[in-house]
Each structure stands twice: as structure tokens, then as C-alpha cells.
Coordinates of C-alpha atoms in Angstrom, one line a residue:
M230 CA 55.1 110.5 70.5
S231 CA 58.9 110.6 70.6
R232 CA 60.6 108.1 72.9
M233 CA 61.4 109.8 76.2
V234 CA 64.0 107.4 77.6
G235 CA 67.7 107.5 76.5
T236 CA 70.5 105.3 77.7
V237 CA 69.5 102.5 80.1
S238 CA 72.0 100.3 81.8
R239 CA 70.8 97.1 83.5
G240 CA 72.8 94.7 85.7
I241 CA 72.0 91.1 84.8
R242 CA 72.1 88.4 87.3
T243 CA 73.8 85.1 86.3
P244 CA 74.6 81.8 88.0
I245 CA 77.9 81.7 89.9
I246 CA 80.5 81.0 87.3
R247 CA 82.9 78.1 87.9
S248 CA 85.9 76.8 86.0
G249 CA 84.8 75.0 82.9
D250 CA 81.5 76.6 82.5
D251 CA 80.3 77.7 79.1
I252 CA 80.5 81.4 79.4
V253 CA 79.0 82.1 76.0
Q254 CA 75.9 80.1 76.8
I255 CA 75.5 81.5 80.3
V256 CA 75.7 85.1 79.3
T257 CA 73.4 84.7 76.3
D258 CA 70.8 82.8 78.3
S259 CA 71.0 85.2 81.2
V260 CA 70.4 88.3 79.0
L261 CA 67.5 86.8 77.1
E262 CA 65.9 85.4 80.3
A263 CA 66.2 88.9 82.0
A264 CA 64.5 90.6 79.1
K265 CA 61.7 88.0 79.1
L266 CA 61.1 88.3 82.9
D267 CA 61.3 92.1 82.9
G268 CA 59.2 92.6 79.8
Y269 CA 61.5 94.3 77.4
E270 CA 63.1 93.3 74.0
L271 CA 66.6 93.5 72.7
R272 CA 67.3 96.1 70.0
D273 CA 69.9 96.5 67.3
R274 CA 73.1 98.1 68.7
D275 CA 72.4 97.2 72.3
V276 CA 75.6 96.5 74.2
I277 CA 76.1 93.3 76.2
A278 CA 79.1 93.4 78.5
M279 CA 80.6 90.9 81.0
T280 CA 83.2 91.4 83.7
E281 CA 86.7 90.0 82.9
A282 CA 86.4 88.0 86.2
I283 CA 83.7 85.6 85.0
V284 CA 85.5 85.0 81.7
A285 CA 88.8 84.2 83.5
R286 CA 86.9 82.0 86.0
A287 CA 85.2 80.1 83.3
Q288 CA 88.6 79.6 81.7
G289 CA 90.2 78.4 85.0
N290 CA 92.8 81.1 84.5
Y291 CA 94.5 80.9 87.9
A292 CA 98.1 80.8 89.1
S293 CA 99.4 79.9 92.5
V294 CA 102.1 81.6 94.7
E295 CA 104.4 78.7 93.9
N296 CA 103.8 79.1 90.1
I297 CA 104.8 82.7 90.4
A298 CA 107.8 81.9 92.6
E299 CA 109.1 79.4 90.1
D300 CA 108.7 81.8 87.2
V301 CA 110.5 84.6 89.2
R302 CA 113.4 82.2 90.1
T303 CA 113.8 81.1 86.5
K304 CA 113.7 84.6 85.0
M305 CA 115.3 86.7 87.8
G306 CA 118.0 84.4 89.2
G307 CA 116.7 83.7 92.7
E308 CA 118.9 86.2 94.5
T309 CA 118.1 89.9 95.2
V310 CA 115.2 91.3 93.2
G311 CA 114.1 94.9 93.1
I312 CA 110.4 95.7 92.5
V313 CA 109.6 99.2 91.3
F314 CA 106.3 101.1 91.7
P315 CA 103.9 98.3 92.9
I316 CA 100.4 99.5 93.6
L317 CA 99.1 99.4 97.2
S318 CA 96.5 96.7 97.1
R319 CA 95.8 93.5 99.1
N320 CA 93.5 92.4 96.3
R321 CA 95.7 93.3 93.3
F322 CA 99.3 92.9 94.3
A323 CA 99.8 91.3 97.7
I324 CA 99.6 87.7 96.5
C325 CA 101.9 88.5 93.5
L326 CA 104.3 90.0 96.0
R327 CA 104.2 86.8 98.0
G328 CA 105.1 84.8 94.9
I329 CA 108.0 87.2 94.1
A330 CA 109.3 86.9 97.6
K331 CA 109.2 83.1 97.5
G332 CA 111.3 83.3 94.3
A333 CA 114.1 85.4 95.8
K334 CA 116.4 85.7 98.8
K335 CA 115.8 89.4 99.2
V336 CA 113.2 91.8 97.8
V337 CA 113.9 95.6 97.7
V338 CA 110.6 97.4 97.2
Q339 CA 110.7 100.9 95.7
L340 CA 107.4 102.7 96.4
S341 CA 106.4 105.8 94.6
Y342 CA 105.3 108.7 96.9
P343 CA 103.1 110.5 97.9
S344 CA 100.8 107.9 96.2
D345 CA 101.0 104.9 94.0
E346 CA 100.1 104.9 90.3
V347 CA 96.4 104.5 90.8
G348 CA 96.1 107.2 93.5
N349 CA 96.4 105.2 96.8
H350 CA 98.2 107.7 99.1
L351 CA 101.0 106.9 101.5
I352 CA 101.1 110.5 102.6
S353 CA 99.6 113.8 101.5
L354 CA 101.2 116.5 99.4
D355 CA 100.6 118.8 102.4
M356 CA 102.8 116.6 104.5
L357 CA 105.6 116.6 101.9
D358 CA 105.4 120.4 101.9
E359 CA 105.5 120.6 105.6
K360 CA 108.6 118.3 105.8
G361 CA 110.4 120.0 102.9
I362 CA 110.6 116.9 100.8
D363 CA 110.9 117.1 97.1
P364 CA 109.3 113.9 95.6
Y365 CA 111.0 114.5 92.3
K366 CA 114.5 114.0 93.6
D367 CA 114.5 112.9 97.2
V368 CA 115.1 109.2 97.9
L369 CA 114.0 108.0 101.4
D370 CA 114.9 104.8 103.2
L371 CA 112.4 103.3 105.6
S372 CA 113.9 104.8 108.8
K373 CA 113.8 108.3 107.3
Y374 CA 110.3 107.8 106.0
R375 CA 109.2 106.7 109.5
E376 CA 111.0 109.6 111.1
L377 CA 109.2 112.1 108.9
F378 CA 105.8 110.6 108.4
G379 CA 105.3 107.9 111.1
Y380 CA 102.8 105.1 110.5
E381 CA 100.2 106.4 108.1
K382 CA 97.2 104.1 107.3
H383 CA 95.2 104.1 104.1
R384 CA 92.1 106.2 104.4
F385 CA 89.7 103.6 103.3
T386 CA 91.3 100.2 104.1
G387 CA 93.0 101.2 107.4
V388 CA 96.2 99.4 106.3
D389 CA 99.8 100.7 106.6
Y390 CA 100.9 99.2 103.3
V391 CA 104.6 99.9 104.1
E392 CA 104.4 97.7 107.1
Y393 CA 102.1 95.2 105.4
Y394 CA 104.4 94.6 102.4
E395 CA 107.5 94.3 104.5
Q396 CA 105.9 91.8 106.8
L397 CA 104.5 89.8 103.8
I398 CA 107.9 89.5 102.2
R399 CA 109.5 88.3 105.4
E400 CA 106.7 85.8 106.1
S401 CA 107.4 84.4 102.6
G402 CA 111.0 83.7 103.5
A403 CA 112.9 86.6 102.0
D404 CA 114.7 89.6 103.4
A405 CA 113.0 92.9 102.9
E406 CA 114.1 96.5 102.3
I407 CA 111.9 99.4 101.4
I408 CA 112.8 102.7 99.8
F409 CA 110.7 105.6 98.5
A410 CA 111.6 107.2 95.2
N411 CA 109.9 108.4 92.0
D412 CA 112.8 107.7 89.6
P413 CA 112.7 104.0 88.7
R414 CA 116.5 104.1 88.2
A415 CA 116.9 104.5 92.0
I416 CA 116.5 100.8 92.4
L417 CA 119.8 100.2 90.7
N418 CA 121.7 101.3 93.8
Y419 CA 120.4 98.1 95.4
T420 CA 120.2 95.5 92.6
K421 CA 120.4 95.1 88.8
N422 CA 117.6 92.6 88.7
V423 CA 114.4 94.5 88.6
I424 CA 110.7 93.9 88.1
C425 CA 108.8 97.0 87.1
C426 CA 105.4 96.6 88.7
D427 CA 103.7 99.8 87.4
I428 CA 100.8 99.3 85.0
H429 CA 100.4 102.1 82.5
T430 CA 103.9 103.5 82.7
R431 CA 105.7 100.1 82.7
E432 CA 107.3 100.4 79.3
R433 CA 109.0 103.7 80.2
S434 CA 110.1 102.3 83.6
K435 CA 111.7 99.3 81.9
R436 CA 113.3 101.4 79.3
L437 CA 114.9 103.7 81.8
V438 CA 116.1 101.0 84.1
K439 CA 117.6 99.0 81.2
A440 CA 119.4 102.1 79.8
A441 CA 120.8 102.9 83.3
G442 CA 122.5 99.5 83.7
G443 CA 119.7 97.1 84.7
E444 CA 120.6 93.5 83.8
R445 CA 117.5 91.4 84.2
V446 CA 114.6 93.9 83.8
L447 CA 111.0 92.7 83.5
G448 CA 107.5 93.9 84.1
L449 CA 104.6 92.1 85.7
D450 CA 103.5 91.6 82.1
D451 CA 106.6 89.4 81.6
L452 CA 105.7 87.0 84.4
M453 CA 103.2 84.1 84.0
T454 CA 103.1 84.5 80.2
A455 CA 103.1 80.7 79.8
P456 CA 101.8 77.9 81.9
I457 CA 103.9 76.8 84.9
N458 CA 103.1 73.2 85.9
G459 CA 99.7 73.4 84.3
S460 CA 98.8 76.8 85.7
G461 CA 96.9 79.5 84.0
Y462 CA 98.7 82.3 82.1
N463 CA 98.2 85.4 80.0
E464 CA 100.6 85.7 77.1
N465 CA 99.8 89.4 76.6
Y466 CA 99.5 90.8 80.2
G467 CA 101.2 88.2 82.5
L468 CA 100.4 89.2 86.1
L469 CA 98.9 92.5 85.2
G470 CA 95.2 92.6 85.9
T471 CA 95.3 89.9 88.5
N472 CA 92.9 89.6 91.5
K473 CA 93.3 87.7 94.7
A474 CA 91.4 84.3 94.6
N475 CA 92.6 83.2 98.0
E476 CA 95.8 83.5 100.1
E477 CA 97.7 81.2 97.8
Q478 CA 96.3 81.9 94.4
V479 CA 95.5 84.7 91.9
K480 CA 93.0 84.9 89.1
L481 CA 94.7 86.2 86.0
F482 CA 93.4 88.5 83.4
P483 CA 91.4 86.4 80.9
R484 CA 92.8 85.4 77.5
D485 CA 91.3 84.6 74.1
C486 CA 88.4 87.0 74.9
Q487 CA 87.7 87.9 71.2
K488 CA 86.3 84.4 70.6
V489 CA 83.9 84.9 73.5
V490 CA 82.5 88.3 72.4
N491 CA 82.2 87.1 68.8
A492 CA 80.4 84.0 69.8
I493 CA 77.9 85.8 72.0
Q494 CA 77.2 88.3 69.3
K495 CA 76.5 85.4 66.9
Q496 CA 74.2 83.6 69.3
I497 CA 72.1 86.7 70.0
L498 CA 71.7 87.3 66.3
E499 CA 70.6 83.7 65.7
R500 CA 68.2 83.7 68.6
T501 CA 66.7 87.2 68.3
G502 CA 67.6 88.5 64.9
K503 CA 69.2 91.6 66.6
H504 CA 72.8 92.7 66.0
V505 CA 74.2 93.6 69.3
E506 CA 77.7 94.7 70.3
V507 CA 79.6 92.7 73.0
M508 CA 82.6 93.5 75.2
V509 CA 84.5 92.2 78.1
Y510 CA 85.3 94.9 80.7
G511 CA 87.5 95.2 83.8
D512 CA 88.1 98.3 85.8
G513 CA 86.4 101.4 84.6
A514 CA 88.6 104.5 84.0
F515 CA 87.5 107.1 86.5
K516 CA 88.8 108.8 89.6
D517 CA 87.4 109.2 93.1
P518 CA 87.5 112.9 94.0
I519 CA 87.7 112.2 97.8
G520 CA 90.1 109.3 98.0
K521 CA 91.9 110.4 94.9
I522 CA 92.0 106.8 93.6
W523 CA 92.1 106.3 89.9
E524 CA 90.1 103.1 89.3
L525 CA 92.0 101.6 86.4
A526 CA 94.3 98.9 87.9
D527 CA 93.7 96.6 84.9
P528 CA 96.1 97.0 81.9
V529 CA 93.1 98.0 79.7
V530 CA 89.4 98.6 80.3
S531 CA 88.4 96.1 77.7
P532 CA 90.6 93.2 76.5
A533 CA 88.1 92.4 73.7
Y534 CA 85.0 93.8 72.0
T535 CA 83.1 93.5 68.8
S536 CA 84.0 95.9 65.9
G537 CA 81.0 98.2 66.4
L538 CA 82.6 99.5 69.6
E539 CA 85.7 100.8 67.9
G540 CA 86.3 104.5 67.9
T541 CA 85.2 107.5 69.9
P542 CA 81.9 109.4 70.3
N543 CA 81.0 111.8 67.5
E544 CA 78.6 114.1 69.3
L545 CA 77.4 117.7 69.3
K546 CA 77.1 119.6 72.5
L547 CA 73.4 120.4 72.8
K548 CA 73.9 123.2 75.4
Y549 CA 76.4 124.9 73.2
L550 CA 74.0 124.9 70.3
A551 CA 71.2 126.1 72.5
D552 CA 73.3 128.9 74.0
N553 CA 75.0 130.0 70.8
E554 CA 73.8 129.2 67.3
F555 CA 70.1 128.9 68.4
S556 CA 70.0 131.3 71.3
D557 CA 67.1 133.2 69.7
L558 CA 64.9 130.1 69.5
S559 CA 62.8 128.3 72.1
G560 CA 60.2 125.6 72.4
E561 CA 59.4 123.5 69.3
A562 CA 61.4 125.7 67.0
L563 CA 64.5 125.1 69.1
K564 CA 63.9 121.4 69.3
E565 CA 63.5 121.1 65.5
A566 CA 66.6 123.3 64.8
I567 CA 68.8 121.1 67.1
K568 CA 67.4 117.9 65.5
G569 CA 68.3 119.3 62.1
K570 CA 71.8 120.1 63.2
I571 CA 72.3 116.6 64.5
Q572 CA 71.0 115.0 61.3
E573 CA 73.4 117.2 59.3
K574 CA 76.5 116.8 61.5
D575 CA 79.8 115.8 60.0
S576 CA 81.1 112.2 60.4
D577 CA 84.1 113.6 62.2
L578 CA 83.6 116.6 64.5
V579 CA 87.1 116.7 65.9
G580 CA 88.2 120.3 66.3
Q581 CA 84.8 121.8 65.8
M582 CA 83.5 124.2 68.5
A583 CA 80.1 122.6 68.6
S584 CA 81.6 119.4 69.9
E585 CA 83.7 121.1 72.6
G586 CA 83.1 119.5 76.0
T587 CA 82.0 116.1 74.7
T588 CA 84.1 113.3 76.2
P589 CA 87.2 112.7 74.1
R590 CA 87.6 109.0 75.1
R591 CA 87.3 105.7 73.4
L592 CA 83.8 104.1 73.4
T593 CA 85.1 101.0 75.1
D594 CA 86.6 103.1 78.0
L595 CA 83.4 105.1 78.4
I596 CA 81.1 102.0 78.2
G597 CA 83.4 100.0 80.4
S598 CA 83.2 102.6 83.1
L599 CA 79.4 102.6 82.9
C600 CA 79.4 98.9 83.2
D601 CA 81.8 98.8 86.1
L602 CA 79.7 101.3 88.0
T603 CA 76.5 99.3 87.2
S604 CA 77.8 95.9 88.2
G605 CA 79.8 97.0 91.2
S606 CA 82.5 94.9 92.8
G607 CA 80.6 93.4 95.7
D608 CA 77.5 91.3 96.2
K609 CA 75.2 92.6 93.5
G610 CA 75.5 89.4 91.6
T611 CA 75.3 91.2 88.2
P612 CA 78.5 90.5 86.3
V613 CA 76.8 91.0 83.0
V614 CA 75.4 94.4 81.9
H615 CA 72.9 95.1 79.2
I616 CA 72.9 98.7 77.8
Q617 CA 70.2 100.1 75.5
G618 CA 70.1 103.4 73.8
Y619 CA 73.8 104.2 74.1
F620 CA 74.1 105.1 70.5
D621 CA 70.8 107.1 70.4
N622 CA 70.7 110.8 70.1
Y623 CA 68.1 113.6 70.4
T624 CA 66.7 112.6 67.0
T625 CA 66.1 109.0 67.8
E626 CA 62.4 108.0 67.8

């Protein structure tokens, strides 16, 4: 009988990872022990994925507020610093902001509105319409913002991020000013020393600010790119992808991940004879339809993965075939016709109608999203995910 189960995603429990732990050994052992206890076997082309957090923790890749402050003082001059388009997050940005504020005498924060880059809303579009504000051209200072919109709190966190960021800067010893504008060049009316804090649009923001007269213009990816007094660092992403560790420290995005995924792939092959694919994942890339939050606050979904995860899906849309080319068939005849079509499909279906509606995204982004939803971000205790059947199709026995 044909196999009836397709893709299966399992969250795998591991020990709590600490700095200095052998992440390769722990992940490999945890996956194999889970399979043994639950009575299933690994197969070729299974996917083993681990959160970026446990890789960074095993590496001890942390930086303190003081480390960040020293880097900011050195690179930005220690006077007035403008920060453009920070996301609204206690976990992702607040501790970084504390470090920036400790490295400057004044911080001018330019917030995008009505929401930040990843969809955290300060105000609604309806409120903008009601007040006659054009977010494409209007620049608001804090007093005007309060006059128009009052004290709005985040729908899910209950935090007024405008007030929170202002207070955090002042508590860190710097003066604070907050403006609201969606053109990054607006910050140049306040300072020529600018840190562009956006994630996926950072290169454009830096380019525009530099071309308009910015003097010291960096991104978060240009801070903590090398150790400061023995701290962690990330040469590629700097402070992008950080998470709060405690009130005085952040966990940076992991580095040297390719060595990790290759080593796990090798260990699994040696111990089981199966060739699996391995990846490190951070945030998935999906959007909440209610809160409007786009999940991807990391610079990439996957900082490292084995070569078999390169590319995009190459799939036929079964319902298109059933409703069009084989609309006159049913039952076993329909099943066999579709199987035949799959077996004969081109190696590249881009542009063909039969693939219309299949997800045009990279495999690592799709699988990373599946992993992020499987592992969660709370107390499930499953920072490793084992996926089976992802590369199966309707013909797989």
C-alpha cells in the first residue's frame, strides 16, 4: 500500500544549552535519541534544523551594554547620534538602544509610522486618515504626535514604545528627542551622525543618508563586528539579529554556522548511513493577519545550511491539474494520470501555468518558517526540529 503520510515536523527536546557546550554532539545525540524513543528511523533527505539561539549560546556570543557603548563612542564620536527606523521591541532592540545611548550625549530617534519595519503599529492607517496626515511626507515631532494620537499602546505587549524608548535613553544618561518620519534623510535636520537601524532596507537607508550629507553613517550591522574587550561579535551582521539575554546583555546572531551544519550532517551519516540536510534557523518569514506583524526580525531566516537546501520548490499544482488537464478523470485513473505528470515534469517549472500558485520562495525560508512555528519561542523546550517527507511528492511510496 502507498505511504499515506507526507511531511512530518517534530520538535526535538534537548538539554539546556550553555556557553561552551558541544552543539554538534548535543543536536546529533538528541535527534537520534528521540527517534529511538519514539520508534521511527531517519531517512535520506530528512531535514534537521536548530534555532540560531542555541548555536549562539553554545558559542558564548554575547555583548554587554558597555561593549556596545564603547563601539558607538569610537565609531560615532560620542556626541549626538541619530537612529533611524528602529523596530519596536523590548527583546530585539531595547538593550541595543541602551548601549547606543550610553555611547552618546544625545540620541535623536526617528520612528517610521504608522508601523515599524516588521509591522508593529504605533497608530492605525485609519487614524492617519482621520487626522489628515500623509505618512509619505509629513514629519512630526513628539508634541505634535501626542496632540494628534495621544498615548497609544501596542496591541499585544501593552507598551507605549514612544514613551518607553524616550525613558530608556534618559535613564542611560543621554538626552532624548523623538521624531516621526518615513524618509531616512529627515534625521539630517538633527545630526549628521546616523545609525540606520532598519533590517531589510538598511542598505537603501544608508545610501540615501550618505548621499544627502550624512557624515558618520552606519547600520546596526556595522556595530559589534569585532570583539570589544573579549565580547562576542558577528562580522557579517553586527547587532542585527540580537535578542535580549538580560538587562545588561544581548545574545548576538551566531557566527561560523556553516561548520556546525556540515559537522552534524557528517555525524548523522557516520552513525546512521543516512544523508540528511541540516540548517540553522532564526525567525520564520510570515505575517500575522491580526496584529499585522511580519515575523522576520532577523537579517536572514537561515544563516547556514547544507547544499541540498539550496534553491526553490519545483512543484506542480495538483488542484490545477485535477480541474483542468484531467478534469474528465476521477478515481484511480485521475490518480495515475497525476502521478505520471509529476514523474514527467520539467526540472524548472518557472512560468508554467501548472505550477501557478505554488509558493515562489526559497527552500530555506519555507523550511525555516515551518521550524519556527514548530519550535515556538516560549517554553516548549524543542530548539531542534526534525522534518521528514518534505521533499516527497504524490508519487513517493
